[in-house]
CSV table of N, CA and C in Angstrom, one decimal:
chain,number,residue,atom,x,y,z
A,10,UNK,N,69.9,83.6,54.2
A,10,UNK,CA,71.1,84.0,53.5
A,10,UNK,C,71.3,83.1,52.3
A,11,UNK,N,72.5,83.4,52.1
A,11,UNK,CA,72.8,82.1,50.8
A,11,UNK,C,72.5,81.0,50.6
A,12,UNK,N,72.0,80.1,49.9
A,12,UNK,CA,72.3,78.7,50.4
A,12,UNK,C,72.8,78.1,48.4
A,13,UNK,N,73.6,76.8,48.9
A,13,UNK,CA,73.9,76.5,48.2
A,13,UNK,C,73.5,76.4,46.6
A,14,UNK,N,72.0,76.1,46.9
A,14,UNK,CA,71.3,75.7,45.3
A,14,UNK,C,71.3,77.7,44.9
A,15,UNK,N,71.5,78.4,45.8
A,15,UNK,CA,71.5,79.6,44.9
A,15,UNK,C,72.5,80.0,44.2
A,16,UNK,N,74.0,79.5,45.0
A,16,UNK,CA,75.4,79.7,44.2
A,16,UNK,C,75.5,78.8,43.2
A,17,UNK,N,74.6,77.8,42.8
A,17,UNK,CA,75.1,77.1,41.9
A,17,UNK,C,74.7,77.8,40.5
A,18,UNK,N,73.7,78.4,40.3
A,18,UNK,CA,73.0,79.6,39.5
A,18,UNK,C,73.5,80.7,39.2
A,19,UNK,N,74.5,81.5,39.3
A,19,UNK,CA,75.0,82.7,39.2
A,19,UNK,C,74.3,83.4,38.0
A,20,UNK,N,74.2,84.9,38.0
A,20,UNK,CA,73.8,85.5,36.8
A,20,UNK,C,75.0,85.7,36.0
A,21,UNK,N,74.5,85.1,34.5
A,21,UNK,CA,75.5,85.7,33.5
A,21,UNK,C,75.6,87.2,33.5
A,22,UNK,N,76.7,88.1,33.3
A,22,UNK,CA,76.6,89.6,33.5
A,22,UNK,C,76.8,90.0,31.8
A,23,UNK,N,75.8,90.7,31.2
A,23,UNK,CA,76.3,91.3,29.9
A,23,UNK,C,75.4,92.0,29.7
A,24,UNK,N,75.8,92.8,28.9
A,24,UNK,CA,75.3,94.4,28.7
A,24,UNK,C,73.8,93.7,27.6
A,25,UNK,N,72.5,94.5,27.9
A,25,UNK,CA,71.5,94.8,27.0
A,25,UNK,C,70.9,95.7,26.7
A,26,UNK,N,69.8,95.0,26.6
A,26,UNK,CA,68.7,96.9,26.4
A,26,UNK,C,68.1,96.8,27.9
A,27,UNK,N,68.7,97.7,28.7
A,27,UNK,CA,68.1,98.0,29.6
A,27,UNK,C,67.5,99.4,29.3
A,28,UNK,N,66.5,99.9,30.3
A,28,UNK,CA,65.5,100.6,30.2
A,28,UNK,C,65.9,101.9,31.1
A,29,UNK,N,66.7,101.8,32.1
A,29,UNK,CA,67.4,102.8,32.9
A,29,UNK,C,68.5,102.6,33.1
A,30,UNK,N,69.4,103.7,33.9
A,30,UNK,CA,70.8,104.1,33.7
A,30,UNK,C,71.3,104.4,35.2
A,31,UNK,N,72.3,104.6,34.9
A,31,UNK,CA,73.6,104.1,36.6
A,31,UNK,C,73.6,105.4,36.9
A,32,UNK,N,73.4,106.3,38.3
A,32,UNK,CA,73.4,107.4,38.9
A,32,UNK,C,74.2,107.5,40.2
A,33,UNK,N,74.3,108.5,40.9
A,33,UNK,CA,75.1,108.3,42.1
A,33,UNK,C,73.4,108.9,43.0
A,34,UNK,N,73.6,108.3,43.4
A,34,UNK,CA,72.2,108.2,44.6
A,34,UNK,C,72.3,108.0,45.8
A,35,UNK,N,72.3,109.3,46.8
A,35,UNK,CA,72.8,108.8,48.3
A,35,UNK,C,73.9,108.6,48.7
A,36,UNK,N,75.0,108.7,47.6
A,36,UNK,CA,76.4,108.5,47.7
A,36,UNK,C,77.0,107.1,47.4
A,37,UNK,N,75.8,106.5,46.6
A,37,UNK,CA,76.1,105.2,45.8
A,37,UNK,C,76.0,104.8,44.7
A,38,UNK,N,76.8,104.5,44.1
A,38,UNK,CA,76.0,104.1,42.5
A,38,UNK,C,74.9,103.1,41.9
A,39,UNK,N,74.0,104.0,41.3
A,39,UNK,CA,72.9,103.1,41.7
A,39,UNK,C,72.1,102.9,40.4
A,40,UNK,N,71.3,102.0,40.1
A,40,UNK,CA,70.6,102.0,38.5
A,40,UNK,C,69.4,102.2,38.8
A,41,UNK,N,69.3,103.2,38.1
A,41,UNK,CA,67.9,103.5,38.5
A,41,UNK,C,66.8,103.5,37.4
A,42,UNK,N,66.1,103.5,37.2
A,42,UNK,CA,64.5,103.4,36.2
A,42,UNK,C,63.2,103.8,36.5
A,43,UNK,N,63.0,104.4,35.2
A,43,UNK,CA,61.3,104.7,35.7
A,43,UNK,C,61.4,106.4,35.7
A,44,UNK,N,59.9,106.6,35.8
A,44,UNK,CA,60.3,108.6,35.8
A,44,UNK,C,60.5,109.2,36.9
A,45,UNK,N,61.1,109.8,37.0
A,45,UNK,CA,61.1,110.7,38.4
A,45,UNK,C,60.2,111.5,38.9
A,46,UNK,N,59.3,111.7,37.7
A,46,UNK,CA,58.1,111.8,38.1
A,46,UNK,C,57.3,111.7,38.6
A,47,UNK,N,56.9,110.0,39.1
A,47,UNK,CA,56.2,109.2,39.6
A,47,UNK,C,56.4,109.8,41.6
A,48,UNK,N,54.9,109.2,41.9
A,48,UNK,CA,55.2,109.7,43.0
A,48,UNK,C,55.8,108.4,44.2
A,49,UNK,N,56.0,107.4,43.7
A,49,UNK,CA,56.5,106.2,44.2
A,49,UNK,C,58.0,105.3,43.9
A,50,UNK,N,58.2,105.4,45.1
A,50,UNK,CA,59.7,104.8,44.3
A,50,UNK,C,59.7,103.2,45.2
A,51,UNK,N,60.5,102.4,44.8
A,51,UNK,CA,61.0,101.2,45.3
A,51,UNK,C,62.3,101.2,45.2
A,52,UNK,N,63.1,100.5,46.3
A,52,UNK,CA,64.5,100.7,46.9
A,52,UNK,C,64.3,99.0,46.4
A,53,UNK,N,65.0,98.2,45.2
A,53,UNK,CA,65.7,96.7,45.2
A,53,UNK,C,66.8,96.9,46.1
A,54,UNK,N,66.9,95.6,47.0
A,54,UNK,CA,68.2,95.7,47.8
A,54,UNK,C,68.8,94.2,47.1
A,55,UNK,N,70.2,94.1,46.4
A,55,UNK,CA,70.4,93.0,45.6
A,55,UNK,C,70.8,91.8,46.6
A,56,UNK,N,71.2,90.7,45.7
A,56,UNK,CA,71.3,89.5,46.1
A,56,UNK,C,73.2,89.5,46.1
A,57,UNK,N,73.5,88.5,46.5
A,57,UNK,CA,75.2,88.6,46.6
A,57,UNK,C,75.8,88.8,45.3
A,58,UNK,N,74.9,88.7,44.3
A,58,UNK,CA,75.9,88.8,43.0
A,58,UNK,C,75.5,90.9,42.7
A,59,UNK,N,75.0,91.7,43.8
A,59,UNK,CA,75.0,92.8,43.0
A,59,UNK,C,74.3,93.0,41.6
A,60,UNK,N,74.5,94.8,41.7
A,60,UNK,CA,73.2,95.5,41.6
A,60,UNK,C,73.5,95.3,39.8
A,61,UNK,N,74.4,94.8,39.6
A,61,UNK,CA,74.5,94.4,37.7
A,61,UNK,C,74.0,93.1,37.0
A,62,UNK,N,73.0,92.6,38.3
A,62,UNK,CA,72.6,91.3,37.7
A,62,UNK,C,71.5,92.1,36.7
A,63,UNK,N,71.7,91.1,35.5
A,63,UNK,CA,70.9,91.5,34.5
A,63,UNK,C,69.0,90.9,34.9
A,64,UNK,N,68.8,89.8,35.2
A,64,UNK,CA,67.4,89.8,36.1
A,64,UNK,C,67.0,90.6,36.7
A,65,UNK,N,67.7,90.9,37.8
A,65,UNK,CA,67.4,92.1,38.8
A,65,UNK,C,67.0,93.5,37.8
A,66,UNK,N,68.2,93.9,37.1
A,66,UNK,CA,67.8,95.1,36.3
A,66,UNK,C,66.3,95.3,35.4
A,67,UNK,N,66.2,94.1,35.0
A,67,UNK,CA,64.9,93.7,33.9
A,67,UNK,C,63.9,93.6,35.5
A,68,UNK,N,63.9,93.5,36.3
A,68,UNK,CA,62.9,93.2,37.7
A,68,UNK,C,62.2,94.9,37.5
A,69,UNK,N,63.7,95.6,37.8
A,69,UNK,CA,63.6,97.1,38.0
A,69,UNK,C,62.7,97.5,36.7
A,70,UNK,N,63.1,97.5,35.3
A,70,UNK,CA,62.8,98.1,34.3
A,70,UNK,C,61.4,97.8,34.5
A,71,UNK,N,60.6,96.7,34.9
A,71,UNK,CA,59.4,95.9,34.5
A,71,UNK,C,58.5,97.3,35.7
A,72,UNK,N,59.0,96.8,36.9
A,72,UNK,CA,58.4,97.7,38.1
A,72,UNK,C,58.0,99.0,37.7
A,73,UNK,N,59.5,99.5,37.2
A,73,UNK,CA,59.3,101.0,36.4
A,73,UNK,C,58.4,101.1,35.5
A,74,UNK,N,58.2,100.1,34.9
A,74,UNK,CA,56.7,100.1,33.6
A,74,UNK,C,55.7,100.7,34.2
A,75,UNK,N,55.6,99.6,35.2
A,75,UNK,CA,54.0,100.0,35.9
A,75,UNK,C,53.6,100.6,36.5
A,76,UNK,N,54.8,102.4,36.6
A,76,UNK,CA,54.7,103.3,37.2
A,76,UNK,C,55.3,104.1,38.1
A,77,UNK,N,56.6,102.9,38.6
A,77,UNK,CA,57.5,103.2,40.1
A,77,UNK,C,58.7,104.1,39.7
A,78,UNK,N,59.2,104.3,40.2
A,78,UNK,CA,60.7,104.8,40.1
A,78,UNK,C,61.5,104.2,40.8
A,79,UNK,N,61.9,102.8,40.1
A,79,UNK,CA,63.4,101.8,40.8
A,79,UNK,C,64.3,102.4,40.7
A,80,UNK,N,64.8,102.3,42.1
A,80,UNK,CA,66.4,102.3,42.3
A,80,UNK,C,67.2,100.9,42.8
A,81,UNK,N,68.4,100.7,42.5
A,81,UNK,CA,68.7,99.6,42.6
A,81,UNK,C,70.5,99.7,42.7
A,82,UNK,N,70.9,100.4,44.4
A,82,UNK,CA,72.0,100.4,44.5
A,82,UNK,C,73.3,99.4,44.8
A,83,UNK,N,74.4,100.0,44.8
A,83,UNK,CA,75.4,98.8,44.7
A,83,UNK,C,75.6,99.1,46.4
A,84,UNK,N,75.4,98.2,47.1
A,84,UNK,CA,75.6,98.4,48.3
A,84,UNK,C,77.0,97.7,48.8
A,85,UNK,N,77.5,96.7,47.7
A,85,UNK,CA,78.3,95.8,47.6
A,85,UNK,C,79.9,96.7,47.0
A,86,UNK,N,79.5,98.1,46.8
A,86,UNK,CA,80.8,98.7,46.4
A,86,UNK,C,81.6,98.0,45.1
A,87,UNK,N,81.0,97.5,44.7
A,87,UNK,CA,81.4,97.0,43.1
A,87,UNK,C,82.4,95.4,43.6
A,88,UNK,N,82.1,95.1,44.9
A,88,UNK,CA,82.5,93.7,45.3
A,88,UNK,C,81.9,92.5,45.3
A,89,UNK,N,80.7,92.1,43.9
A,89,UNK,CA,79.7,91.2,44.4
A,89,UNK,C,80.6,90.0,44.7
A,90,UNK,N,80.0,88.7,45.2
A,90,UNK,CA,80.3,87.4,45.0
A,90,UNK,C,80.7,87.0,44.0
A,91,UNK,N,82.0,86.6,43.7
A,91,UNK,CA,82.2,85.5,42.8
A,91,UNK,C,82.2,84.0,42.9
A,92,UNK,N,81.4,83.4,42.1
A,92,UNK,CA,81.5,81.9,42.8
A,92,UNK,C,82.7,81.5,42.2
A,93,UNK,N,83.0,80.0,43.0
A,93,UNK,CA,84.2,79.5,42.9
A,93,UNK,C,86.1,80.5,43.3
A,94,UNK,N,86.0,81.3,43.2
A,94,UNK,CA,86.9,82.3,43.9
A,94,UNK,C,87.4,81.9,45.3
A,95,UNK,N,88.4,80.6,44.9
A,95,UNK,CA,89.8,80.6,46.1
A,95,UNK,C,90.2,81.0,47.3
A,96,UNK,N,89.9,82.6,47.2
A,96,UNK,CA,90.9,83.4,47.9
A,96,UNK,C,89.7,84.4,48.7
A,97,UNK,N,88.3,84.1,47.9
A,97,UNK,CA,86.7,84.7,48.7
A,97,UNK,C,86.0,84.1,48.6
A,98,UNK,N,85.7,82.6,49.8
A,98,UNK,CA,84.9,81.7,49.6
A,98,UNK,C,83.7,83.2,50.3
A,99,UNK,N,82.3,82.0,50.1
A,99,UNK,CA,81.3,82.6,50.6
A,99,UNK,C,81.5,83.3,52.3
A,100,UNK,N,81.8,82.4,53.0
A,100,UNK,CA,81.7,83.2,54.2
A,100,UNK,C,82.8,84.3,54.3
A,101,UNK,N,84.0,84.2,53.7
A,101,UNK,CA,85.1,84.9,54.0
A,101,UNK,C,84.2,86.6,53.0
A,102,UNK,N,83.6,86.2,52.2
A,102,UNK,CA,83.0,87.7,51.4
A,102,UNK,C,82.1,88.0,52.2
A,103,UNK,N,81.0,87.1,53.1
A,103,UNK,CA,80.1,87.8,54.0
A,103,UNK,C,80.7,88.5,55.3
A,104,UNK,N,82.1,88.3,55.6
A,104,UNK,CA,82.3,88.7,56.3
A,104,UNK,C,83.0,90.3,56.3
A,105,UNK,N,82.9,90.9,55.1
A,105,UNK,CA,83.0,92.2,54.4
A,105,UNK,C,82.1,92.8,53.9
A,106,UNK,N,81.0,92.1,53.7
A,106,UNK,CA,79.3,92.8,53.3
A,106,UNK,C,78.7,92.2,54.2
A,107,UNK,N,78.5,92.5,55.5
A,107,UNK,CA,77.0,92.4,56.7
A,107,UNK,C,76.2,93.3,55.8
A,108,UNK,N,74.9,92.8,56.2
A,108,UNK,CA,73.9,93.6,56.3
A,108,UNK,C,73.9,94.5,56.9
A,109,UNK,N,74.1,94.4,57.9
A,109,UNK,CA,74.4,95.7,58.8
A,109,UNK,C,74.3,96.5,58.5
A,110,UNK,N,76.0,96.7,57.6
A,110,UNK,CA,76.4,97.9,57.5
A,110,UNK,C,75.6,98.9,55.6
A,111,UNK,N,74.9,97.5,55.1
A,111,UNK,CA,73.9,98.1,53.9
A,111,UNK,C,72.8,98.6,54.8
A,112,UNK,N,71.6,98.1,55.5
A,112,UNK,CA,70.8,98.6,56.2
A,112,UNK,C,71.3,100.4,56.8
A,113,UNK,N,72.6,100.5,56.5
A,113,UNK,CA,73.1,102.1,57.4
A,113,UNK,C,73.2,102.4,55.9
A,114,UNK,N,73.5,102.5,54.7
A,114,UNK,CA,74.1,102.7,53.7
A,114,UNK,C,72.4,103.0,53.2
A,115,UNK,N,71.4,102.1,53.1
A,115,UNK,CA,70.3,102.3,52.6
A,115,UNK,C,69.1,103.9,53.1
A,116,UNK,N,69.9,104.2,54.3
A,116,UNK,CA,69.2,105.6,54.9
A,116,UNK,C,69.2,106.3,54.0
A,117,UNK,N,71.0,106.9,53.8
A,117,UNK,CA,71.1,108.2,52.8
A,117,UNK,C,70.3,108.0,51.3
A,118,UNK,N,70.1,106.6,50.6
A,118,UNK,CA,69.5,106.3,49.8
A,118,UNK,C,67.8,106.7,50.0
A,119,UNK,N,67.4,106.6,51.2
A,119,UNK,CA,65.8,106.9,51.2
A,119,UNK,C,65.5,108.2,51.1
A,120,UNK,N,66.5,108.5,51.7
A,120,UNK,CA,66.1,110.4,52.0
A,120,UNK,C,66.7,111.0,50.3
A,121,UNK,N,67.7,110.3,50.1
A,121,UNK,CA,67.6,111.4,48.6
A,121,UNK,C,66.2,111.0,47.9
A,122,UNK,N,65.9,109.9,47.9
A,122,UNK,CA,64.1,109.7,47.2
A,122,UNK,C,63.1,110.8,48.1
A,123,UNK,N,63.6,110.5,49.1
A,123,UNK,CA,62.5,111.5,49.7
A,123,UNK,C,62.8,112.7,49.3
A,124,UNK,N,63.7,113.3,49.5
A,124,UNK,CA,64.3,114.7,48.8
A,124,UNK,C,63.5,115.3,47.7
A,125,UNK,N,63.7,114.2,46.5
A,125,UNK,CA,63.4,114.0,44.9
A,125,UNK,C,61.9,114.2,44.8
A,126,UNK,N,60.9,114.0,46.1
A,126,UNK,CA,59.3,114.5,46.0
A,126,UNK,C,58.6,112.9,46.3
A,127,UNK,N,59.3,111.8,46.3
A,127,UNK,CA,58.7,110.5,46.1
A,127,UNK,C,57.9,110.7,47.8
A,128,UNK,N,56.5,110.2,47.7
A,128,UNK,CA,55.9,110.2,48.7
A,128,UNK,C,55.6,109.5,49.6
A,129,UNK,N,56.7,108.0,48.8
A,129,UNK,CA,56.3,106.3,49.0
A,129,UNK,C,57.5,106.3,49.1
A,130,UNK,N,58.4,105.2,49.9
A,130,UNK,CA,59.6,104.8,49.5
A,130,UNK,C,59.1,103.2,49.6
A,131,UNK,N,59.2,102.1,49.1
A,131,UNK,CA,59.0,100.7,49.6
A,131,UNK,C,60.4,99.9,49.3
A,132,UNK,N,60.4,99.1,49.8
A,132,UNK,CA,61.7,98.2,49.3
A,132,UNK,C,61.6,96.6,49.3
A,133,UNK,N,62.7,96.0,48.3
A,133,UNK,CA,62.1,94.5,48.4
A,133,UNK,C,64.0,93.8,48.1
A,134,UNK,N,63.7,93.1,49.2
A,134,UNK,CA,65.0,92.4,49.3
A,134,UNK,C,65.7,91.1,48.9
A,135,UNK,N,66.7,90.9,48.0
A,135,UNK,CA,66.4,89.1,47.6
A,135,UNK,C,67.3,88.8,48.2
A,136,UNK,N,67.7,88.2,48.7
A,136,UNK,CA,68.7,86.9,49.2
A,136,UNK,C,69.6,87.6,50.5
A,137,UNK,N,70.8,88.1,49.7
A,137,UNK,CA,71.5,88.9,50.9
A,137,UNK,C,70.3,90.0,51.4
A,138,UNK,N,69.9,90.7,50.3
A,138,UNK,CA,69.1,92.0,50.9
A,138,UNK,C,67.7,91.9,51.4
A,139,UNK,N,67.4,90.2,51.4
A,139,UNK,CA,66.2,89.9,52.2
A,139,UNK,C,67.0,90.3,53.7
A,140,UNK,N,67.7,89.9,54.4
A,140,UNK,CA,68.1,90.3,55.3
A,140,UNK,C,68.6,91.6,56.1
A,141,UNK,N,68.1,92.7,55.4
A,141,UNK,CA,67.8,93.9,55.9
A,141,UNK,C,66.5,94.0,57.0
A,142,UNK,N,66.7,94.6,57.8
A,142,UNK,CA,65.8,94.4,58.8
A,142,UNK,C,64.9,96.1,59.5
A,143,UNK,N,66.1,96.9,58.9
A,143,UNK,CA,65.9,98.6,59.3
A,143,UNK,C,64.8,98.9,58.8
């Protein structure tokens, strides 16, 4: 899960040149990149700061270069972590995003890839979304 040297790091959030764009995917809004063409897709599952960290996004874009079709949902409902936030320490916000309940959220997400022709689904998890287990 979290540990401290990772909250001390937060991603700055601000708009760039990203390479792909925000979709509803599975019933989630999700950024996706790469062609849809491709016959492979990769599911990023994000870290507590959500699916707007700009690293993450550039992770996606780069993947997508080399062929894939990233998706990269908000499983977090547009609730990432804020650090320092009073009123939502760390545990009090984990205790409204389990994994759990993203691991159930991440199905409808496979099957619309599957739907879309992808042949592959893979996925790669950082921090909170390393602990997907489904």
């Amino acid at each position: 899960m979290s540990g401290p040297q990772f909250c001390s790091n937060p991603p700055t959030l601000h708009p760039n040149a990203e390479a792909g764009h925000v979709e509803q995917l599975g019933g989630l809004i999700t950024y996706v990149s790469g062609s849809p063409n491709s016959e492979f897709a990769i599911l990023f599952i994000t870290n507590i700061f959500g699916y707007e960290a700009p690293l993450l996004r550039k992770l996606a874009d780069e993947v997508a270069a080399s062929g894939f079709y990233a998706v990269v949902p908000d499983f977090l409902h547009g609730e990432p972590f804020v650090l320092n936030d009073p009123n939502r320490p760390l545990q009090v916000w984990l205790k409204d995003h389990g994994t759990d309940k993203g691991t159930e959220e991440a199905k409808p997400v496979i099957e619309a890839l599957k739907s879309k022709g992808f042949s592959a689904v893979g996925a790669a998890g950082f921090c909170w979304g390393g602990e997907f287990s489904d």
